[in-house]
Amino acid sequence: MEELIRVENVTKTFVGHTALDGVSLTIPRGAVYGLLGPNGAGKTTLIRIINRITAPDRGTVWFDGHPLSPADVPNIGYLPEERGLYKNMKVGEQALYFSQLKGLPRAEAVRRLRHWFMKFGIEEWWNKKVSELSKGMAQKVQFIVTVLHEPKLLIFDEPFSGFDPINANLLKQEILALRDKGATVIFSTHNMSSVEEVCDHITLINKSKNILSGSLADIRRSHGGNIFEVEVRGGREALLKALAGAPCTILDSTLGDDEALSLSSPSALKLHIPNDEDIRDVVNIINNSASMRSFREVIPSMNDIFIRAVAGKL
Amino acid sequence: MGKIAIIAGREFNEHARKKSFIFTTILMPIAFLAIMFIPALMMNVQSDAKHEIVVVDQSGKIAPNMYDTEAITFTTSQTKEEALATDKSGIFGILIIGEDVFTNPSNVQLLTYESSTISIESEIVGQISSIIEREKLSGYNITNLDEILASVQTSVSLKVASLEEGGTAKESSSMLNIALAYILSFLIYMFIFLYGNMVMQGVIEEKSNKVMEVMVSSVRPFELMMGKILGIASVAVTQFVIWIVFILLLGSAAMGIFGVNEMLAATTAAAPLDPATLTAAPAMDSDLAALLTTITDPAYILRILGGFLIYFVGGYLLYAAMFAAVGSAVDNVKDVSNLQLPITLPLMIGLFVMISAMQEPHGTLAFWFSMIPFTSPIVMMARLPYGVPAWEFGLSVALLVVTFVAIVLLAGKIYRVGVFMYGKKPTLKELLKWARYKY
């Protein structure tokens, strides 16, 4: 896939600590790219480097095939995690101000703002002061301002914080719609379920290093650990009988407290089939002695992978 | 540059639309004019009131020669008891002149029903003294005494002119120079403080609001800083221009109402001068002439107003950049005190040197502090009304500009690092260390 951003061996040191240590990653054009990691891992520093707010000590960032330059900044829209608005300015006036700073001519900015305000149903806020808005309302305005100039690259840092589920969903739809229109999105969050919903690629940064990178589907599959769930008619006894002699291990639900590994029904079991065994053999054995309702690979949640990766147990 | 203009525009709108701005813009010139004209007004009001004084002259020689003035009417009475017995209404007091007043001039008493005023007392003392002097002089049997006295009476009026290069003398008014030097240099001091603080508070607000975080992705911190500084500068210049127009309008209106003389008397009263000049009317007239020629001289106006604008803008930019750097380093206004010292200290020194420079505008102290860029806006402004050699002015402005550029670059570097530093109170040393960071 064609790349929009390539980060090559980027290192950034602050007095006393290394924020990024030789981080490399590639962000495909048109992807929703999840940038994950525990607090203090270096995500914000990486985002600031991509935004040219700060410069790396070593390494290069490539944007659209050339080294990132100041001319690229107007092509980036950034919604920081810590964000604020001028409290004493009116909403519309303020949105216009930020849009003009992004280089939009005034008339065009007004046209687009009207459009977005209609879309979010907030037209009547135009002449309200920001201090009258709730946190979620202010976030909506900030979101609009971030995407208004239709940049090639959008960076969202915890975009859903402060939103109720309905508005979070609205925002999610808008982010995906922007992606469909051709924007590339970098999405930094701790909320793993939203990562599963919107991201197609991720990078996991821990302790200043890139510890996991790739497409979300590949990562989840490759960290499946060859665990399968099988369900038959007639309960677990029949299944246990059928499995006797099959080339697999039956996993006891009591072995781990991991939610993904727990049994979902009394007629189901989890199995571990080693890599060198043929899955068909196991399926055949079960099939011969019980009536099978389902057989599927257990794909771990991002939450799971995140916790295991950060703990170094991947 | 485009972005700096947008940011400056927002700053201008935010501050110029504030009620406090409109308030101070209108109130300041009114207060200023009030200080100048209230004395004139009071004089007008005072002269309306008549004070009746009953004179009990035991010597018999003083009372017949006392004359009424605009403010005082004298009536006579034979004895103190009789004077006390008369109707008190409308009577200011009783003046008792002792029998032996010619040999014992302190035997004069004024008993008043209300509190006495200096002007009434000095009028009485003046009249009695001159009557006694005259009586004593006539005791020497000089012929034509009245003619001699009339021809002897002299009132000196001093015309002051400054020698320009080339030998032409130009009339100047030291009263005007002192007033302008003091008012304008103090205005510069005040403006730098006021508007510099406005910059600092704006930066702190943006940082603690996290607006900064949103801005830095589309604007370089340096542009943000410069936009803020220039926006507030335009607020200040606007305010200044409104004031000038306002003062000119009100001033000319006031001239029409009170007449030039009262106004001048009022300005003299306001200036810390010998009160004797108040009564020396002929001296006033020549001072007035000098003042009028001076304030209508376009070269003089240009020098003063131009100098004011150059030093105000230069000084403001220099200090505003430092204020911005300090503001960027802290999370709230309470933490600025120790970082502000390098800003407030030179400003205070400038103010102190300015006061001495007004007395000795061409002294060594005044010269050097009008070259040092951190004090030159205040000190040089105090020297300008007296006339300053062109090279001194040029050198001082050049030094100011160079320092301003250097400080803005330094402040920009500190600012860039500072705006992302949360939760710690940095020291000055750390601030300077930030300036060396790679961005």
mmCIF file of N, CA and C in Angstrom, chain B residues 323-364:
data_model
loop_
_atom_site.group_PDB
_atom_site.id
_atom_site.type_symbol
_atom_site.label_atom_id
_atom_site.label_comp_id
_atom_site.label_asym_id
_atom_site.label_seq_id
_atom_site.Cartn_x
_atom_site.Cartn_y
_atom_site.Cartn_z
ATOM 1 N N PHE B 323 8.263 39.983 28.811
ATOM 2 C CA PHE B 323 7.042 39.601 29.527
ATOM 3 C C PHE B 323 6.462 38.310 28.945
ATOM 4 N N ALA B 324 6.495 38.186 27.613
ATOM 5 C CA ALA B 324 5.943 36.996 26.970
ATOM 6 C C ALA B 324 6.739 35.761 27.361
ATOM 7 N N ALA B 325 8.080 35.898 27.390
ATOM 8 C CA ALA B 325 8.921 34.762 27.749
ATOM 9 C C ALA B 325 8.611 34.311 29.178
ATOM 10 N N VAL B 326 8.471 35.271 30.078
ATOM 11 C CA VAL B 326 8.165 34.928 31.467
ATOM 12 C C VAL B 326 6.787 34.269 31.554
ATOM 13 N N GLY B 327 5.827 34.841 30.829
ATOM 14 C CA GLY B 327 4.476 34.276 30.841
ATOM 15 C C GLY B 327 4.460 32.847 30.343
ATOM 16 N N SER B 328 5.286 32.554 29.343
ATOM 17 C CA SER B 328 5.274 31.204 28.777
ATOM 18 C C SER B 328 5.827 30.179 29.753
ATOM 19 N N ALA B 329 6.623 30.643 30.700
ATOM 20 C CA ALA B 329 7.324 29.697 31.569
ATOM 21 C C ALA B 329 6.478 29.234 32.748
ATOM 22 N N VAL B 330 5.408 29.952 33.057
ATOM 23 C CA VAL B 330 4.652 29.620 34.264
ATOM 24 C C VAL B 330 3.247 29.138 33.912
ATOM 25 N N ASP B 331 2.592 28.536 34.914
ATOM 26 C CA ASP B 331 1.237 28.045 34.699
ATOM 27 C C ASP B 331 0.183 29.035 35.164
ATOM 28 N N ASN B 332 0.534 29.863 36.136
ATOM 29 C CA ASN B 332 -0.428 30.897 36.520
ATOM 30 C C ASN B 332 0.274 32.131 37.051
ATOM 31 N N VAL B 333 -0.508 33.216 37.095
ATOM 32 C CA VAL B 333 0.067 34.540 37.357
ATOM 33 C C VAL B 333 0.817 34.600 38.681
ATOM 34 N N LYS B 334 0.407 33.753 39.634
ATOM 35 C CA LYS B 334 1.031 33.822 40.952
ATOM 36 C C LYS B 334 2.519 33.467 40.934
ATOM 37 N N ASP B 335 2.919 32.706 39.911
ATOM 38 C CA ASP B 335 4.295 32.205 39.903
ATOM 39 C C ASP B 335 5.296 33.142 39.239
ATOM 40 N N VAL B 336 4.854 34.291 38.786
ATOM 41 C CA VAL B 336 5.765 35.102 37.968
ATOM 42 C C VAL B 336 6.734 35.949 38.781
ATOM 43 N N SER B 337 6.427 36.158 40.071
ATOM 44 C CA SER B 337 7.138 37.207 40.808
ATOM 45 C C SER B 337 8.658 37.149 40.677
ATOM 46 N N ASN B 338 9.278 35.986 40.911
ATOM 47 C CA ASN B 338 10.744 35.981 40.903
ATOM 48 C C ASN B 338 11.302 36.108 39.492
ATOM 49 N N LEU B 339 10.522 35.682 38.491
ATOM 50 C CA LEU B 339 11.002 35.782 37.114
ATOM 51 C C LEU B 339 10.867 37.208 36.582
ATOM 52 N N GLN B 340 10.003 37.976 37.226
ATOM 53 C CA GLN B 340 9.723 39.315 36.724
ATOM 54 C C GLN B 340 10.795 40.336 37.098
ATOM 55 N N LEU B 341 11.636 39.963 38.041
ATOM 56 C CA LEU B 341 12.620 40.921 38.541
ATOM 57 C C LEU B 341 13.473 41.559 37.438
ATOM 58 N N PRO B 342 14.036 40.744 36.518
ATOM 59 C CA PRO B 342 14.847 41.375 35.470
ATOM 60 C C PRO B 342 14.049 42.309 34.563
ATOM 61 N N ILE B 343 12.731 42.258 34.646
ATOM 62 C CA ILE B 343 11.927 43.193 33.859
ATOM 63 C C ILE B 343 11.650 44.455 34.660
ATOM 64 N N THR B 344 11.217 44.260 35.899
ATOM 65 C CA THR B 344 10.797 45.424 36.671
ATOM 66 C C THR B 344 11.978 46.253 37.147
ATOM 67 N N LEU B 345 13.101 45.591 37.422
ATOM 68 C CA LEU B 345 14.247 46.324 37.956
ATOM 69 C C LEU B 345 14.750 47.422 37.015
ATOM 70 N N PRO B 346 15.081 47.081 35.750
ATOM 71 C CA PRO B 346 15.543 48.159 34.858
ATOM 72 C C PRO B 346 14.490 49.240 34.638
ATOM 73 N N LEU B 347 13.217 48.849 34.657
ATOM 74 C CA LEU B 347 12.160 49.856 34.483
ATOM 75 C C LEU B 347 12.161 50.842 35.650
ATOM 76 N N MET B 348 12.312 50.294 36.869
ATOM 77 C CA MET B 348 12.334 51.163 38.036
ATOM 78 C C MET B 348 13.558 52.070 38.010
ATOM 79 N N ILE B 349 14.711 51.471 37.654
ATOM 80 C CA ILE B 349 15.936 52.284 37.569
ATOM 81 C C ILE B 349 15.731 53.408 36.564
ATOM 82 N N GLY B 350 15.120 53.073 35.428
ATOM 83 C CA GLY B 350 14.843 54.076 34.412
ATOM 84 C C GLY B 350 14.021 55.224 34.979
ATOM 85 N N LEU B 351 13.043 54.866 35.802
ATOM 86 C CA LEU B 351 12.165 55.891 36.369
ATOM 87 C C LEU B 351 12.938 56.816 37.304
ATOM 88 N N PHE B 352 13.818 56.214 38.130
ATOM 89 C CA PHE B 352 14.591 57.029 39.069
ATOM 90 C C PHE B 352 15.560 57.945 38.332
ATOM 91 N N VAL B 353 16.255 57.375 37.344
ATOM 92 C CA VAL B 353 17.210 58.187 36.589
ATOM 93 C C VAL B 353 16.473 59.297 35.851
ATOM 94 N N MET B 354 15.260 58.983 35.383
ATOM 95 C CA MET B 354 14.464 59.978 34.662
ATOM 96 C C MET B 354 14.241 61.216 35.519
ATOM 97 N N ILE B 355 13.949 61.011 36.796
ATOM 98 C CA ILE B 355 13.658 62.153 37.663
ATOM 99 C C ILE B 355 14.883 63.053 37.795
ATOM 100 N N SER B 356 16.068 62.420 37.893
ATOM 101 C CA SER B 356 17.270 63.263 37.981
ATOM 102 C C SER B 356 17.624 63.848 36.612
ATOM 103 N N ALA B 357 17.280 63.125 35.544
ATOM 104 C CA ALA B 357 17.596 63.617 34.198
ATOM 105 C C ALA B 357 16.787 64.863 33.873
ATOM 106 N N MET B 358 15.623 65.000 34.506
ATOM 107 C CA MET B 358 14.814 66.182 34.254
ATOM 108 C C MET B 358 15.503 67.435 34.777
ATOM 109 N N GLN B 359 16.234 67.279 35.901
ATOM 110 C CA GLN B 359 16.962 68.416 36.442
ATOM 111 C C GLN B 359 18.228 68.699 35.637
ATOM 112 N N GLU B 360 18.875 67.611 35.229
ATOM 113 C CA GLU B 360 20.149 67.789 34.530
ATOM 114 C C GLU B 360 20.130 66.964 33.247
ATOM 115 N N PRO B 361 19.428 67.447 32.226
ATOM 116 C CA PRO B 361 19.175 66.615 31.048
ATOM 117 C C PRO B 361 20.424 66.266 30.254
ATOM 118 N N HIS B 362 21.538 66.988 30.500
ATOM 119 C CA HIS B 362 22.726 66.667 29.713
ATOM 120 C C HIS B 362 23.872 66.158 30.577
ATOM 121 N N GLY B 363 23.527 65.713 31.774
ATOM 122 C CA GLY B 363 24.546 65.173 32.667
ATOM 123 C C GLY B 363 24.994 63.785 32.235
ATOM 124 N N THR B 364 26.065 63.300 32.894
ATOM 125 C CA THR B 364 26.631 61.999 32.542
ATOM 126 C C THR B 364 25.625 60.879 32.777
#
